[in-house]
PDB file of C-alpha atoms in Angstrom:
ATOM      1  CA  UNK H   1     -18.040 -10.662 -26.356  1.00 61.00           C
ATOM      2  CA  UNK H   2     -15.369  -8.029 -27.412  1.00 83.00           C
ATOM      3  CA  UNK H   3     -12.729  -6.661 -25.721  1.00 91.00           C
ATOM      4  CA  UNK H   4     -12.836  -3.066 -25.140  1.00 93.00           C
ATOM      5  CA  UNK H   5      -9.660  -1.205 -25.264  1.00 95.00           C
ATOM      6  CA  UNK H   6      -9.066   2.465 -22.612  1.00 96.00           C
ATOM      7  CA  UNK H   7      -6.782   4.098 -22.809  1.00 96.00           C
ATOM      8  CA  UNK H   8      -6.516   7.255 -20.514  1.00 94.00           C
ATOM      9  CA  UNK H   9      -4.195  10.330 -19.432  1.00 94.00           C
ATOM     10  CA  UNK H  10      -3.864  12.283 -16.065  1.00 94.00           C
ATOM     11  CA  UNK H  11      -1.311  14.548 -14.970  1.00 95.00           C
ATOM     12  CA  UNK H  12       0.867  13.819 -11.839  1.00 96.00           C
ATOM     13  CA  UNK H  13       1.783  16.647  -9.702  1.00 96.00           C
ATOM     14  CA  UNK H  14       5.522  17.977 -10.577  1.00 92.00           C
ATOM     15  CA  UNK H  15       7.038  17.550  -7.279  1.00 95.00           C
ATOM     16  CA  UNK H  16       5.537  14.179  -6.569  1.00 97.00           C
ATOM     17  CA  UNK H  17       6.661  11.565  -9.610  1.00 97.00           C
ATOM     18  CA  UNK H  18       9.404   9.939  -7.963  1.00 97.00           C
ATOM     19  CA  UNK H  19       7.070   9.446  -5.199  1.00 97.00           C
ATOM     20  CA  UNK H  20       4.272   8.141  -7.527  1.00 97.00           C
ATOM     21  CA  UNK H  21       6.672   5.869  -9.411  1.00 97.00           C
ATOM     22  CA  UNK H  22       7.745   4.233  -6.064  1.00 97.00           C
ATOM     23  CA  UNK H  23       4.325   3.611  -4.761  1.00 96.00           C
ATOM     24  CA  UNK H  24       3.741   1.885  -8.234  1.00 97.00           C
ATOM     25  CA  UNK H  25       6.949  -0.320  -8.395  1.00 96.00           C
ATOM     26  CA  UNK H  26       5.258  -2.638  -5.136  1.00 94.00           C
ATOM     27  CA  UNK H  27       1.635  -1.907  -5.777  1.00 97.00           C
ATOM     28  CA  UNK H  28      -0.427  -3.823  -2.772  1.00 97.00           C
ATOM     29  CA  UNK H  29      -1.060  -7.845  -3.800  1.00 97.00           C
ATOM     30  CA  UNK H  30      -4.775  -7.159  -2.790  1.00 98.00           C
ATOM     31  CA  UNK H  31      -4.556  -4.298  -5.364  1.00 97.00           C
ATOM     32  CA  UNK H  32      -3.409  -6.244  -7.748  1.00 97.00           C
ATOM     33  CA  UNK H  33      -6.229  -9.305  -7.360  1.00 98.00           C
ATOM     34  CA  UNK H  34      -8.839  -6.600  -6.884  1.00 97.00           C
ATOM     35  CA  UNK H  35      -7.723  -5.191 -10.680  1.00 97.00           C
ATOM     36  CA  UNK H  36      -7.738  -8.408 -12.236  1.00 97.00           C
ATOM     37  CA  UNK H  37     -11.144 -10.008 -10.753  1.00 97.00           C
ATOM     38  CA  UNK H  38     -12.363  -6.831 -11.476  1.00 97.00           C
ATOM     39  CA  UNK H  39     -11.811  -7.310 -15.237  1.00 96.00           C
ATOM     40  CA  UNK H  40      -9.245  -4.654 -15.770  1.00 97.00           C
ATOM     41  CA  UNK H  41      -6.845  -6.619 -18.047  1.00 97.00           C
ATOM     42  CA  UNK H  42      -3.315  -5.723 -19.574  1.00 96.00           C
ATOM     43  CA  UNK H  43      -3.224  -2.959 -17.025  1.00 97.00           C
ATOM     44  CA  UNK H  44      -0.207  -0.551 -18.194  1.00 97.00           C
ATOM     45  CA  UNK H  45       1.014   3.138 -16.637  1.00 97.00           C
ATOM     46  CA  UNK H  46       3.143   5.224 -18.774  1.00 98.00           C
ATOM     47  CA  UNK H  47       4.602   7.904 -17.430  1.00 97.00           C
ATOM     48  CA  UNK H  48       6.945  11.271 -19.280  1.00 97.00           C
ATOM     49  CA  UNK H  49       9.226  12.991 -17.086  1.00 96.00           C
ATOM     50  CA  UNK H  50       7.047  16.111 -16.965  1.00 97.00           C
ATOM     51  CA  UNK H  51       4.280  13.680 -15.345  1.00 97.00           C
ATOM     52  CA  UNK H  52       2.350  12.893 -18.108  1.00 97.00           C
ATOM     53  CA  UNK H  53       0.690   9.507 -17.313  1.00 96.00           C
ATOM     54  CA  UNK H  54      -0.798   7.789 -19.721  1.00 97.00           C
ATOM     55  CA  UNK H  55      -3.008   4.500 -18.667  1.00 96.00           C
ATOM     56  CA  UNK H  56      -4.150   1.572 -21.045  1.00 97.00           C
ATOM     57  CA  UNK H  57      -6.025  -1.745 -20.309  1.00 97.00           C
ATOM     58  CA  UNK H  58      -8.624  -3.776 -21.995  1.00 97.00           C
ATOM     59  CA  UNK H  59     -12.075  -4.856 -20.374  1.00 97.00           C
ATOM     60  CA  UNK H  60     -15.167  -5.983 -21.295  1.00 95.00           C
ATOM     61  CA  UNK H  61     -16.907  -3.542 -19.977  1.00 94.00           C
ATOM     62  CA  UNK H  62     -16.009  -0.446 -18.444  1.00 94.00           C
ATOM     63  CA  UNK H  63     -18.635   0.662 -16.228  1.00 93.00           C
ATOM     64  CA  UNK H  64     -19.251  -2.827 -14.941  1.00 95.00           C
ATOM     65  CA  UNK H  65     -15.224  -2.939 -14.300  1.00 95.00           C
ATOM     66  CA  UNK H  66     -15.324   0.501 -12.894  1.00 94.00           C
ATOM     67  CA  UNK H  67     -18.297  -0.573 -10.571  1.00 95.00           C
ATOM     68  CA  UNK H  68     -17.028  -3.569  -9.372  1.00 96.00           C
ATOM     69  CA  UNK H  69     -13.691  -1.957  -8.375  1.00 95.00           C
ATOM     70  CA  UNK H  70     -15.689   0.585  -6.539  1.00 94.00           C
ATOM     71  CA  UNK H  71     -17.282  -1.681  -4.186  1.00 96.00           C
ATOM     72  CA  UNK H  72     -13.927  -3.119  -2.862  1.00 96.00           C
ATOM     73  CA  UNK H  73     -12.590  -1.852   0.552  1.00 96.00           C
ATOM     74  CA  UNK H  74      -8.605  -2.416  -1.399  1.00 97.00           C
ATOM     75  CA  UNK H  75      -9.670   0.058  -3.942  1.00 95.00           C
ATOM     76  CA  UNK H  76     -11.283   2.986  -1.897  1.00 94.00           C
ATOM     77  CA  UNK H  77      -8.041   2.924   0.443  1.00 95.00           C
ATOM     78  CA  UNK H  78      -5.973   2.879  -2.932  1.00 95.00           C
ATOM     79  CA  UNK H  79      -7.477   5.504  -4.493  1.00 92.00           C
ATOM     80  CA  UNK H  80      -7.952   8.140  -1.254  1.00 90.00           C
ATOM     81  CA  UNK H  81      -4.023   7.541  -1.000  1.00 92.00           C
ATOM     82  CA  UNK H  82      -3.728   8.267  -4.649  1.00 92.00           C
ATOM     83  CA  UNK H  83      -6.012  11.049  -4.961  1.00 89.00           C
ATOM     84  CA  UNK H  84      -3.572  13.684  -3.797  1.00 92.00           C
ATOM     85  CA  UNK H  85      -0.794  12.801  -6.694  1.00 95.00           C
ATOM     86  CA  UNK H  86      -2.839  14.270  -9.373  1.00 93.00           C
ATOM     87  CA  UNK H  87      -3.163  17.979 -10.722  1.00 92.00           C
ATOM     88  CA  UNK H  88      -7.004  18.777 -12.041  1.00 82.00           C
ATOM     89  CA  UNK H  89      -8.778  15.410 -10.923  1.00 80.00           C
ATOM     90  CA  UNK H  90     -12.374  15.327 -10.757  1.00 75.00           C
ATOM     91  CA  UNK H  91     -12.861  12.395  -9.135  1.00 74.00           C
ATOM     92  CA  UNK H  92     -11.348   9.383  -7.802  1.00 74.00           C
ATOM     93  CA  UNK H  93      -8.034   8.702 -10.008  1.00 81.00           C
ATOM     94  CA  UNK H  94      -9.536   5.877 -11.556  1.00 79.00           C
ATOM     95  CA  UNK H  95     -13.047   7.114 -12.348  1.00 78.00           C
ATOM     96  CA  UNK H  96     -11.895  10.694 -12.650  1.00 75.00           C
ATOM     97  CA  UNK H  97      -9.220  10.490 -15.963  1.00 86.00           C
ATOM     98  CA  UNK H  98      -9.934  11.729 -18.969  1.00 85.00           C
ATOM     99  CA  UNK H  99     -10.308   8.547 -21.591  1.00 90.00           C
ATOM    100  CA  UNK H 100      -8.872   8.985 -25.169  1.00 90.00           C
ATOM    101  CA  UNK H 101     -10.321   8.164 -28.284  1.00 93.00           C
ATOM    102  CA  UNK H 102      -8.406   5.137 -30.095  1.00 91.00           C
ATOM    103  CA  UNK H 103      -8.243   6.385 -34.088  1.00 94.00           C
ATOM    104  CA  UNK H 104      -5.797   3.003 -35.053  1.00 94.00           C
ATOM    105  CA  UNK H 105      -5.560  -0.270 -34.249  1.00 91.00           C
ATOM    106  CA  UNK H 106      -3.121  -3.005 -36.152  1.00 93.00           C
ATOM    107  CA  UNK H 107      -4.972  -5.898 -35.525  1.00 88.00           C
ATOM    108  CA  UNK H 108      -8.354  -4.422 -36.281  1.00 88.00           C
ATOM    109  CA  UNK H 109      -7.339  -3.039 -39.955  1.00 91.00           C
ATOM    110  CA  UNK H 110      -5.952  -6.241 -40.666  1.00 92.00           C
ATOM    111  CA  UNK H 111      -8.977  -7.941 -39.705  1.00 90.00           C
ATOM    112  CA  UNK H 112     -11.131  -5.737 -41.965  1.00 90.00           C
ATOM    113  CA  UNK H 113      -8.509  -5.585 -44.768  1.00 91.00           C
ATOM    114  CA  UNK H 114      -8.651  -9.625 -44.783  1.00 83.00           C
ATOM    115  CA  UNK H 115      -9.811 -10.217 -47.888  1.00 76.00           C
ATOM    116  CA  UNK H 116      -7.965  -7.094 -49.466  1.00 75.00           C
ATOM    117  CA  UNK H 117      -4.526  -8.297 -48.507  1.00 73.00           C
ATOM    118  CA  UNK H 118      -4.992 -11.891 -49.469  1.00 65.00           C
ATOM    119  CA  UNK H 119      -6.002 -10.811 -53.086  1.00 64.00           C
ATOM    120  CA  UNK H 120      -3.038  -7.935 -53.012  1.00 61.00           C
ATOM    121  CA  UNK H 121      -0.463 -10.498 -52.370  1.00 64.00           C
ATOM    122  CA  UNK H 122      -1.759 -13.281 -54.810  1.00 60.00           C
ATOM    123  CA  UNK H 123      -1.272 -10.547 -57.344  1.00 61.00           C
ATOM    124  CA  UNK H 124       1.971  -9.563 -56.242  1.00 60.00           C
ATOM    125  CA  UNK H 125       3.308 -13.169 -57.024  1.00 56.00           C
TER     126      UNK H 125
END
């Protein structure tokens, strides 16, 4: 089974960061179990001052993570309090982003370069 990585961006509303940023520092523990059993792993928010957030965590399946959040009671009263924070959302916040397409990974051009790098650096001896 691989691990899938997302990574996603929405934009917060100007006026409401600080608010969003507070809300996030003592997310609810029932949140935070919900996330986890629900297989969303590594869970990261990044946010720029102009309220740029950008999202990243690994699953091993998105939909099924997606789905399983959805059917928690924690998660619908999460996400109807989030909802309002964001400019241009169609959706629930965390069905509703807009996912990015990875283009470079580290650990996955190593991988594939295995046999390359081994030979490159017997040479170089």
């Amino acid at each position: 089974m691989s691990i899938r990585r997302v990574c996603f961006q929405l934009q917060l509303k100007p006026g409401l960061i600080a608010a969003y940023t507070a809300r996030h520092a003592a997310v609810w523990p029932e949140m935070l179990q919900a996330l986890k059993s629900s297989g969303w792993n590594n869970y990261s928010l990044f946010l720029r001052p102009d309220g740029l957030l950008i999202g990243y965590f690994e699953t091993d399946n998105l939909e099924e993570a997606q789905a399983r959040m959805a059917a928690t009671d924690v998660n619908a009263r999460w996400q109807a309090e989030m909802s309002g924070f964001f400019e241009d959302l169609n959706g629930a916040p965390d069905e509703g982003f807009l996912q990015l397409t990875e283009v470079f990974n580290l650990e996955d051009q190593l991988a594939a370069a295995g046999p390359a790098l081994t030979q490159s650096k017997s040479l170089g001896d």
